[in-house]
Amino acid sequence: MQKSIINTRLLAAGLIISGMLGGCATTPKTGEANANDPLEGWNRGAQSFNDDVDDVILKPMAKGYLWITSDAVDEGVSNFFSNLNDIGVTVNDLLQFKMLQAGMDASRFLINTTAGVVGVFDVAKHIDLPKHDEDFGQTLGYWGIPSGPYLVLPFAGASSPREAVGLLGDALLSPLTYAFLLSGGMVNAVSLASSAVDVADTRAGLMSTEKMIDEAAVDRYEFIKNSYQQHREFLVNDGSAPSQEADGFDIDKEVSEMEDIDNASTDAAETNAAGNASANTTRVNAVTAIPDNTVKITPIADRAPVATHTLKLEDAKPAVSPKSVPVTRHFLDLSTPQEE
């Protein structure tokens, strides 16, 4: 789903983001300030406010939108606003010196605007022009501006000082901003209506995400904060986010270590199974009585050649009580000897 653009629809777009990122409003205990989240008290309160707004306004609006629209209409609306967003994506490509990607995104916009009927149909994806996600917040990160502490904005949801400035930059790259500011009357009404549709469409697309967060998170605030920060770093670094510090959580390292443990366990199990099979092979023998009071013991398994042994019965000293089950049953059945 495309990033919501902040312009004259700042309030509405902010509400939808906060609807996705809304959560519990548990206030941290006194004296338990988190050095990595100095604004936690404010953030939890703002997130609770956004969550209430989502419950009262956005979620019912999104459910109504889904009820009156078909899947085809829903996809067309998403494509239309995604196509408008490609203008800002292209500009941010240029600001980050991604010239090849800028050419692809500009081509996407031109093709979808013309052949795709003002972006209702995503024709570009069928000719190997994928959708990219670039915004002004990522551009600021590209130029080395730190994100600052985690910040939850009323109506705008999860953010940071850098991303808050990025929202303003995105507003300046949206054509709907200028359509609203430079026009009046009917054009403004159409712009506001399109903003409401965009919000409802975006919120409807986040229903499954909200359900996942509700089911997976013990503390929704921490879950959302960590997910948001990691996702933004992932985008700023173009999919190669740097490893976390020693006190952080590096998911790639954790997954790799778990895989190593699983592989080691599997190898050990296979080794034990092979050893057991080999031991069983050497013990499975056929005992045949032959004349002259001798017993001929011949290995049955062909995998490991074992010499045939012949011994006289009068020389053999039994290692078990005479009441034990004959040796042939013990070796062939590999069962525990039972007394008669």
mmCIF file of C-alpha atoms in Angstrom:
data_model
loop_
_atom_site.group_PDB
_atom_site.id
_atom_site.type_symbol
_atom_site.label_atom_id
_atom_site.label_comp_id
_atom_site.label_asym_id
_atom_site.label_seq_id
_atom_site.Cartn_x
_atom_site.Cartn_y
_atom_site.Cartn_z
ATOM 1 C CA MET A 1 0.000 0.000 0.000
ATOM 2 C CA GLN A 2 1.401 3.404 -0.973
ATOM 3 C CA LYS A 3 2.568 5.860 1.650
ATOM 4 C CA SER A 4 -0.104 8.375 2.639
ATOM 5 C CA ILE A 5 0.788 11.881 1.482
ATOM 6 C CA ILE A 6 0.327 14.815 3.860
ATOM 7 C CA ASN A 7 -1.185 17.892 2.243
ATOM 8 C CA THR A 8 -4.620 19.366 2.700
ATOM 9 C CA ARG A 9 -5.669 15.869 3.692
ATOM 10 C CA LEU A 10 -3.063 15.815 6.481
ATOM 11 C CA LEU A 11 -5.675 15.124 9.104
ATOM 12 C CA ALA A 12 -7.305 12.266 7.219
ATOM 13 C CA ALA A 13 -4.069 10.620 6.108
ATOM 14 C CA GLY A 14 -2.694 10.937 9.605
ATOM 15 C CA LEU A 15 -5.756 9.246 10.989
ATOM 16 C CA ILE A 16 -5.307 6.218 8.776
ATOM 17 C CA ILE A 17 -1.694 5.811 9.734
ATOM 18 C CA SER A 18 -2.600 6.118 13.377
ATOM 19 C CA GLY A 19 -5.360 3.587 12.840
ATOM 20 C CA MET A 20 -2.760 1.035 11.824
ATOM 21 C CA LEU A 21 -0.357 1.990 14.554
ATOM 22 C CA GLY A 22 -2.831 2.617 17.399
ATOM 23 C CA GLY A 23 -2.306 0.670 20.587
ATOM 24 C CA CYS A 24 -2.452 0.457 24.339
ATOM 25 C CA ALA A 25 -2.077 3.579 26.445
ATOM 26 C CA THR A 26 -0.214 2.073 29.375
ATOM 27 C CA THR A 27 1.866 4.804 30.991
ATOM 28 C CA PRO A 28 5.326 3.773 32.179
ATOM 29 C CA LYS A 29 5.876 3.694 35.913
ATOM 30 C CA THR A 30 7.478 6.679 37.568
ATOM 31 C CA GLY A 31 11.267 6.516 37.491
ATOM 32 C CA GLU A 32 11.387 3.976 34.674
ATOM 33 C CA ALA A 33 12.428 6.326 31.878
ATOM 34 C CA ASN A 34 13.749 4.503 28.833
ATOM 35 C CA ALA A 35 16.922 6.061 27.448
ATOM 36 C CA ASN A 36 16.082 4.690 24.005
ATOM 37 C CA ASP A 37 12.530 6.066 24.159
ATOM 38 C CA PRO A 38 12.619 9.342 26.116
ATOM 39 C CA LEU A 39 9.147 10.349 24.851
ATOM 40 C CA GLU A 40 7.419 7.120 25.864
ATOM 41 C CA GLY A 41 4.937 8.819 28.175
ATOM 42 C CA TRP A 42 3.808 11.217 25.446
ATOM 43 C CA ASN A 43 3.890 8.528 22.787
ATOM 44 C CA ARG A 44 1.612 6.133 24.643
ATOM 45 C CA GLY A 45 -0.919 8.882 25.283
ATOM 46 C CA ALA A 46 -0.875 10.019 21.645
ATOM 47 C CA GLN A 47 -1.190 6.445 20.450
ATOM 48 C CA SER A 48 -4.175 5.875 22.696
ATOM 49 C CA PHE A 49 -5.812 9.017 21.302
ATOM 50 C CA ASN A 50 -5.174 7.872 17.727
ATOM 51 C CA ASP A 51 -6.565 4.460 18.559
ATOM 52 C CA ASP A 52 -9.774 5.994 19.871
ATOM 53 C CA VAL A 53 -10.149 8.107 16.730
ATOM 54 C CA ASP A 54 -9.642 5.017 14.608
ATOM 55 C CA ASP A 55 -12.286 3.060 16.511
ATOM 56 C CA VAL A 56 -14.843 5.852 16.257
ATOM 57 C CA ILE A 57 -14.200 7.168 12.729
ATOM 58 C CA LEU A 58 -11.759 5.322 10.519
ATOM 59 C CA LYS A 59 -12.585 1.684 11.107
ATOM 60 C CA PRO A 60 -16.353 2.121 10.542
ATOM 61 C CA MET A 61 -15.600 4.179 7.444
ATOM 62 C CA ALA A 62 -13.260 1.498 6.100
ATOM 63 C CA LYS A 63 -15.801 -1.257 6.730
ATOM 64 C CA GLY A 64 -18.454 0.728 4.877
ATOM 65 C CA TYR A 65 -16.057 1.285 2.007
ATOM 66 C CA LEU A 66 -15.366 -2.428 1.724
ATOM 67 C CA TRP A 67 -19.092 -3.167 1.858
ATOM 68 C CA ILE A 68 -19.990 -0.900 -1.081
ATOM 69 C CA THR A 69 -16.987 -1.589 -3.327
ATOM 70 C CA SER A 70 -16.006 -4.679 -5.250
ATOM 71 C CA ASP A 71 -12.471 -6.040 -5.365
ATOM 72 C CA ALA A 72 -11.968 -4.575 -8.845
ATOM 73 C CA VAL A 73 -13.055 -1.091 -7.727
ATOM 74 C CA ASP A 74 -10.897 -1.317 -4.602
ATOM 75 C CA GLU A 75 -7.860 -2.240 -6.686
ATOM 76 C CA GLY A 76 -8.536 0.561 -9.153
ATOM 77 C CA VAL A 77 -8.750 3.175 -6.379
ATOM 78 C CA SER A 78 -5.495 1.911 -4.852
ATOM 79 C CA ASN A 79 -3.790 2.054 -8.241
ATOM 80 C CA PHE A 80 -4.988 5.618 -8.848
ATOM 81 C CA PHE A 81 -3.471 7.035 -5.652
ATOM 82 C CA SER A 82 -0.366 4.886 -6.060
ATOM 83 C CA ASN A 83 0.122 6.430 -9.489
ATOM 84 C CA LEU A 84 -0.065 9.964 -8.031
ATOM 85 C CA ASN A 85 2.461 8.925 -5.412
ATOM 86 C CA ASP A 86 4.921 7.936 -8.167
ATOM 87 C CA ILE A 87 5.530 11.654 -8.807
ATOM 88 C CA GLY A 88 7.023 12.108 -5.356
ATOM 89 C CA VAL A 89 8.835 8.770 -5.632
ATOM 90 C CA THR A 90 10.549 9.924 -8.831
ATOM 91 C CA VAL A 91 11.669 13.221 -7.300
ATOM 92 C CA ASN A 92 13.103 11.426 -4.263
ATOM 93 C CA ASP A 93 14.895 9.006 -6.587
ATOM 94 C CA LEU A 94 16.651 11.994 -8.165
ATOM 95 C CA LEU A 95 17.494 13.516 -4.771
ATOM 96 C CA GLN A 96 19.146 10.209 -3.814
ATOM 97 C CA PHE A 97 20.967 9.969 -7.176
ATOM 98 C CA LYS A 98 19.149 6.767 -8.135
ATOM 99 C CA MET A 99 19.027 7.687 -11.799
ATOM 100 C CA LEU A 100 18.071 4.296 -13.217
ATOM 101 C CA GLN A 101 15.277 3.887 -10.676
ATOM 102 C CA ALA A 102 14.120 7.451 -11.344
ATOM 103 C CA GLY A 103 13.786 6.635 -15.028
ATOM 104 C CA MET A 104 11.773 3.513 -14.223
ATOM 105 C CA ASP A 105 9.428 5.346 -11.854
ATOM 106 C CA ALA A 106 8.924 8.231 -14.278
ATOM 107 C CA SER A 107 8.110 5.697 -16.992
ATOM 108 C CA ARG A 108 5.649 3.994 -14.630
ATOM 109 C CA PHE A 109 3.810 7.269 -14.101
ATOM 110 C CA LEU A 110 3.636 8.115 -17.808
ATOM 111 C CA ILE A 111 2.512 4.649 -18.863
ATOM 112 C CA ASN A 112 -0.088 4.210 -16.120
ATOM 113 C CA THR A 113 -1.427 7.744 -16.609
ATOM 114 C CA THR A 114 -1.975 7.143 -20.326
ATOM 115 C CA ALA A 115 -2.427 3.440 -21.055
ATOM 116 C CA GLY A 116 -3.643 2.777 -17.511
ATOM 117 C CA VAL A 117 -6.425 5.418 -17.662
ATOM 118 C CA VAL A 118 -5.023 7.957 -15.140
ATOM 119 C CA GLY A 119 -3.550 5.140 -13.110
ATOM 120 C CA VAL A 120 -6.669 3.072 -12.522
ATOM 121 C CA PHE A 121 -4.912 0.098 -14.139
ATOM 122 C CA ASP A 122 -1.318 -0.787 -13.287
ATOM 123 C CA VAL A 123 -0.107 -1.508 -16.798
ATOM 124 C CA ALA A 124 3.539 -0.826 -15.961
ATOM 125 C CA LYS A 125 3.912 -3.886 -13.763
ATOM 126 C CA HIS A 126 3.254 -6.099 -16.778
ATOM 127 C CA ILE A 127 6.261 -4.634 -18.644
ATOM 128 C CA ASP A 128 8.809 -5.121 -15.861
ATOM 129 C CA LEU A 129 8.458 -1.718 -14.186
ATOM 130 C CA PRO A 130 8.003 -2.544 -10.473
ATOM 131 C CA LYS A 131 6.635 -0.178 -7.853
ATOM 132 C CA HIS A 132 9.256 1.482 -5.619
ATOM 133 C CA ASP A 133 8.848 3.094 -2.216
ATOM 134 C CA GLU A 134 10.784 6.338 -1.754
ATOM 135 C CA ASP A 135 9.769 9.370 0.297
ATOM 136 C CA PHE A 136 11.339 12.546 1.628
ATOM 137 C CA GLY A 137 12.045 10.970 5.013
ATOM 138 C CA GLN A 138 14.206 8.370 3.283
ATOM 139 C CA THR A 139 15.937 11.131 1.339
ATOM 140 C CA LEU A 140 16.834 12.916 4.581
ATOM 141 C CA GLY A 141 18.214 9.629 5.910
ATOM 142 C CA TYR A 142 20.221 9.172 2.709
ATOM 143 C CA TRP A 143 21.865 12.531 3.372
ATOM 144 C CA GLY A 144 22.893 11.425 6.860
ATOM 145 C CA ILE A 145 20.250 13.168 8.971
ATOM 146 C CA PRO A 146 19.527 11.015 12.064
ATOM 147 C CA SER A 147 15.968 9.992 12.754
ATOM 148 C CA GLY A 148 15.937 11.092 16.378
ATOM 149 C CA PRO A 149 13.805 9.459 19.096
ATOM 150 C CA TYR A 150 10.610 7.580 18.379
ATOM 151 C CA LEU A 151 7.665 9.983 18.195
ATOM 152 C CA VAL A 152 3.924 9.373 17.925
ATOM 153 C CA LEU A 153 2.068 12.321 16.365
ATOM 154 C CA PRO A 154 -1.620 12.926 16.981
ATOM 155 C CA PHE A 155 -3.504 12.013 13.814
ATOM 156 C CA ALA A 156 -0.230 11.137 12.053
ATOM 157 C CA GLY A 157 0.790 8.065 14.035
ATOM 158 C CA ALA A 158 4.255 6.555 14.386
ATOM 159 C CA SER A 159 7.033 8.869 13.310
ATOM 160 C CA SER A 160 10.253 10.594 14.370
ATOM 161 C CA PRO A 161 11.545 14.169 14.073
ATOM 162 C CA ARG A 162 13.141 13.316 10.738
ATOM 163 C CA GLU A 163 10.039 11.573 9.408
ATOM 164 C CA ALA A 164 7.821 14.457 10.573
ATOM 165 C CA VAL A 165 9.841 16.811 8.378
ATOM 166 C CA GLY A 166 9.617 14.197 5.636
ATOM 167 C CA LEU A 167 5.816 14.343 5.791
ATOM 168 C CA LEU A 168 5.942 18.050 4.975
ATOM 169 C CA GLY A 169 8.279 17.372 2.070
ATOM 170 C CA ASP A 170 5.886 14.744 0.739
ATOM 171 C CA ALA A 171 3.047 17.259 0.950
ATOM 172 C CA LEU A 172 4.949 19.593 -1.341
ATOM 173 C CA LEU A 173 5.360 16.780 -3.885
ATOM 174 C CA SER A 174 1.672 15.906 -4.041
ATOM 175 C CA PRO A 175 -0.352 17.297 -6.945
ATOM 176 C CA LEU A 176 -3.495 17.258 -4.800
ATOM 177 C CA THR A 177 -1.921 19.886 -2.532
ATOM 178 C CA TYR A 178 -1.743 22.380 -5.363
ATOM 179 C CA ALA A 179 -5.130 21.350 -6.702
ATOM 180 C CA PHE A 180 -6.625 22.340 -3.363
ATOM 181 C CA LEU A 181 -4.592 25.521 -2.777
ATOM 182 C CA LEU A 182 -4.801 26.969 -6.278
ATOM 183 C CA SER A 183 -8.404 26.106 -7.020
ATOM 184 C CA GLY A 184 -11.736 26.623 -5.342
ATOM 185 C CA GLY A 185 -15.313 25.536 -5.234
ATOM 186 C CA MET A 186 -15.906 22.273 -7.045
ATOM 187 C CA VAL A 187 -12.213 21.405 -7.381
ATOM 188 C CA ASN A 188 -11.712 21.675 -3.626
ATOM 189 C CA ALA A 189 -14.751 19.505 -3.015
ATOM 190 C CA VAL A 190 -13.415 16.888 -5.412
ATOM 191 C CA SER A 191 -9.986 17.034 -3.755
ATOM 192 C CA LEU A 192 -11.462 16.519 -0.300
ATOM 193 C CA ALA A 193 -13.660 13.697 -1.538
ATOM 194 C CA SER A 194 -10.672 11.984 -3.141
ATOM 195 C CA SER A 195 -8.763 12.371 0.121
ATOM 196 C CA ALA A 196 -11.560 10.677 2.032
ATOM 197 C CA VAL A 197 -11.644 7.843 -0.486
ATOM 198 C CA ASP A 198 -7.879 7.462 -0.239
ATOM 199 C CA VAL A 199 -8.067 7.264 3.549
ATOM 200 C CA ALA A 200 -10.885 4.719 3.481
ATOM 201 C CA ASP A 201 -9.097 2.616 0.861
ATOM 202 C CA THR A 202 -5.817 2.675 2.767
ATOM 203 C CA ARG A 203 -7.479 1.856 6.088
ATOM 204 C CA ALA A 204 -9.384 -1.015 4.487
ATOM 205 C CA GLY A 205 -6.095 -2.455 3.259
ATOM 206 C CA LEU A 206 -4.754 -2.491 6.816
ATOM 207 C CA MET A 207 -7.456 -4.686 8.335
ATOM 208 C CA SER A 208 -5.316 -7.824 8.139
ATOM 209 C CA THR A 209 -2.270 -5.969 9.489
ATOM 210 C CA GLU A 210 -4.229 -4.783 12.499
ATOM 211 C CA LYS A 211 -5.391 -8.330 13.227
ATOM 212 C CA MET A 212 -1.823 -9.628 13.061
ATOM 213 C CA ILE A 213 -0.625 -6.985 15.527
ATOM 214 C CA ASP A 214 -3.462 -7.730 17.935
ATOM 215 C CA GLU A 215 -2.676 -11.440 17.916
ATOM 216 C CA ALA A 216 1.120 -11.270 17.958
ATOM 217 C CA ALA A 217 1.915 -8.451 20.357
ATOM 218 C CA VAL A 218 2.162 -8.749 24.111
ATOM 219 C CA ASP A 219 2.752 -4.988 24.370
ATOM 220 C CA ARG A 220 1.380 -3.393 21.211
ATOM 221 C CA TYR A 221 3.259 -0.162 21.813
ATOM 222 C CA GLU A 222 6.660 -1.873 21.913
ATOM 223 C CA PHE A 223 5.761 -4.174 19.027
ATOM 224 C CA ILE A 224 4.677 -1.286 16.804
ATOM 225 C CA LYS A 225 7.607 0.924 17.795
ATOM 226 C CA ASN A 226 10.225 -1.731 17.050
ATOM 227 C CA SER A 227 8.548 -2.756 13.805
ATOM 228 C CA TYR A 228 8.264 0.832 12.607
ATOM 229 C CA GLN A 229 11.868 1.741 13.418
ATOM 230 C CA GLN A 230 13.280 -1.394 11.808
ATOM 231 C CA HIS A 231 11.099 -0.938 8.733
ATOM 232 C CA ARG A 232 12.201 2.687 8.282
ATOM 233 C CA GLU A 233 15.863 1.759 8.650
ATOM 234 C CA PHE A 234 15.302 -1.023 6.146
ATOM 235 C CA LEU A 235 13.883 1.475 3.637
ATOM 236 C CA VAL A 236 16.555 4.118 4.228
ATOM 237 C CA ASN A 237 19.297 1.525 3.667
ATOM 238 C CA ASP A 238 17.532 0.043 0.611
ATOM 239 C CA GLY A 239 16.922 -3.347 2.146
ATOM 240 C CA SER A 240 20.280 -3.762 3.865
ATOM 241 C CA ALA A 241 19.668 -2.379 7.334
ATOM 242 C CA PRO A 242 22.802 -2.309 9.519
ATOM 243 C CA SER A 243 23.141 -4.780 12.345
ATOM 244 C CA GLN A 244 21.828 -3.752 15.741
ATOM 245 C CA GLU A 245 24.136 -2.789 18.579
ATOM 246 C CA ALA A 246 25.125 -5.243 21.258
ATOM 247 C CA ASP A 247 22.069 -4.418 23.355
ATOM 248 C CA GLY A 248 19.746 -4.518 20.364
ATOM 249 C CA PHE A 249 17.981 -7.315 18.577
ATOM 250 C CA ASP A 250 19.439 -8.519 15.281
ATOM 251 C CA ILE A 251 16.799 -10.741 13.730
ATOM 252 C CA ASP A 252 19.104 -12.003 10.950
ATOM 253 C CA LYS A 253 21.680 -13.146 13.524
ATOM 254 C CA GLU A 254 19.034 -14.819 15.669
ATOM 255 C CA VAL A 255 17.592 -16.682 12.683
ATOM 256 C CA SER A 256 21.072 -17.786 11.570
ATOM 257 C CA GLU A 257 21.920 -19.106 15.035
ATOM 258 C CA MET A 258 18.648 -21.020 15.242
ATOM 259 C CA GLU A 259 19.319 -22.567 11.844
ATOM 260 C CA ASP A 260 22.812 -23.644 12.981
ATOM 261 C CA ILE A 261 21.330 -25.277 16.080
ATOM 262 C CA ASP A 262 18.716 -27.092 13.998
ATOM 263 C CA ASN A 263 21.349 -28.313 11.536
ATOM 264 C CA ALA A 264 23.594 -29.547 14.347
ATOM 265 C CA SER A 265 20.682 -31.399 15.940
ATOM 266 C CA THR A 266 19.787 -32.978 12.622
ATOM 267 C CA ASP A 267 23.391 -34.098 11.991
ATOM 268 C CA ALA A 268 23.632 -35.592 15.485
ATOM 269 C CA ALA A 269 20.370 -37.455 15.027
ATOM 270 C CA GLU A 270 21.508 -38.838 11.680
ATOM 271 C CA THR A 271 24.863 -39.918 13.180
ATOM 272 C CA ASN A 272 23.152 -41.697 16.066
ATOM 273 C CA ALA A 273 20.740 -43.409 13.700
ATOM 274 C CA ALA A 274 23.613 -44.574 11.511
ATOM 275 C CA GLY A 275 25.506 -45.876 14.553
ATOM 276 C CA ASN A 276 22.474 -47.752 15.815
ATOM 277 C CA ALA A 277 21.886 -49.290 12.400
ATOM 278 C CA SER A 278 25.519 -50.396 12.240
ATOM 279 C CA ALA A 279 25.343 -51.914 15.717
ATOM 280 C CA ASN A 280 22.188 -53.767 14.832
ATOM 281 C CA THR A 281 23.786 -55.074 11.649
ATOM 282 C CA THR A 282 26.712 -56.592 13.491
ATOM 283 C CA ARG A 283 24.379 -58.279 15.989
ATOM 284 C CA VAL A 284 21.880 -59.792 13.575
ATOM 285 C CA ASN A 285 23.305 -63.208 12.859
ATOM 286 C CA ALA A 286 21.999 -66.616 12.016
ATOM 287 C CA VAL A 287 22.841 -69.382 14.459
ATOM 288 C CA THR A 288 22.816 -72.799 12.875
ATOM 289 C CA ALA A 289 23.413 -76.096 14.668
ATOM 290 C CA ILE A 290 25.704 -78.409 12.762
ATOM 291 C CA PRO A 291 27.068 -81.868 13.589
ATOM 292 C CA ASP A 292 29.942 -82.466 15.960
ATOM 293 C CA ASN A 293 28.462 -80.274 18.724
ATOM 294 C CA THR A 294 29.377 -77.003 17.026
ATOM 295 C CA VAL A 295 27.400 -73.892 16.251
ATOM 296 C CA LYS A 296 27.905 -71.889 13.071
ATOM 297 C CA ILE A 297 27.194 -68.143 13.397
ATOM 298 C CA THR A 298 26.792 -66.402 10.025
ATOM 299 C CA PRO A 299 26.007 -62.673 9.536
ATOM 300 C CA ILE A 300 22.696 -62.062 7.730
ATOM 301 C CA ALA A 301 23.322 -58.469 6.684
ATOM 302 C CA ASP A 302 25.353 -58.035 3.492
ATOM 303 C CA ARG A 303 26.442 -54.449 4.135
ATOM 304 C CA ALA A 304 29.418 -55.265 6.378
ATOM 305 C CA PRO A 305 31.224 -58.608 5.792
ATOM 306 C CA VAL A 306 31.816 -60.465 9.025
ATOM 307 C CA ALA A 307 33.779 -63.678 9.314
ATOM 308 C CA THR A 308 31.906 -66.915 10.026
ATOM 309 C CA HIS A 309 32.685 -68.295 13.446
ATOM 310 C CA THR A 310 32.498 -71.921 14.517
ATOM 311 C CA LEU A 311 32.817 -72.947 18.098
ATOM 312 C CA LYS A 312 32.245 -76.127 20.045
ATOM 313 C CA LEU A 313 29.330 -76.117 22.459
ATOM 314 C CA GLU A 314 31.262 -77.790 25.256
ATOM 315 C CA ASP A 315 33.849 -74.971 25.170
ATOM 316 C CA ALA A 316 31.271 -72.192 25.326
ATOM 317 C CA LYS A 317 30.635 -70.686 28.731
ATOM 318 C CA PRO A 318 27.203 -69.158 28.987
ATOM 319 C CA ALA A 319 27.220 -65.543 30.144
ATOM 320 C CA VAL A 320 23.584 -65.688 31.230
ATOM 321 C CA SER A 321 21.403 -67.964 33.261
ATOM 322 C CA PRO A 322 20.368 -71.243 31.596
ATOM 323 C CA LYS A 323 16.788 -70.079 32.001
ATOM 324 C CA SER A 324 17.324 -67.267 29.497
ATOM 325 C CA VAL A 325 15.658 -67.418 26.128
ATOM 326 C CA PRO A 326 17.838 -69.019 23.444
ATOM 327 C CA VAL A 327 20.402 -66.720 21.857
ATOM 328 C CA THR A 328 18.759 -66.993 18.432
ATOM 329 C CA ARG A 329 15.648 -65.141 19.612
ATOM 330 C CA HIS A 330 17.661 -62.462 21.383
ATOM 331 C CA PHE A 331 19.741 -61.645 18.318
ATOM 332 C CA LEU A 332 17.087 -61.997 15.643
ATOM 333 C CA ASP A 333 14.217 -60.240 17.384
ATOM 334 C CA LEU A 334 16.376 -57.716 19.278
ATOM 335 C CA SER A 335 13.839 -57.967 22.113
ATOM 336 C CA THR A 336 14.454 -58.094 25.831
ATOM 337 C CA PRO A 337 14.982 -61.665 26.996
ATOM 338 C CA GLN A 338 12.058 -62.954 29.075
ATOM 339 C CA GLU A 339 12.232 -65.694 31.604
ATOM 340 C CA GLU A 340 10.249 -68.817 30.869
#
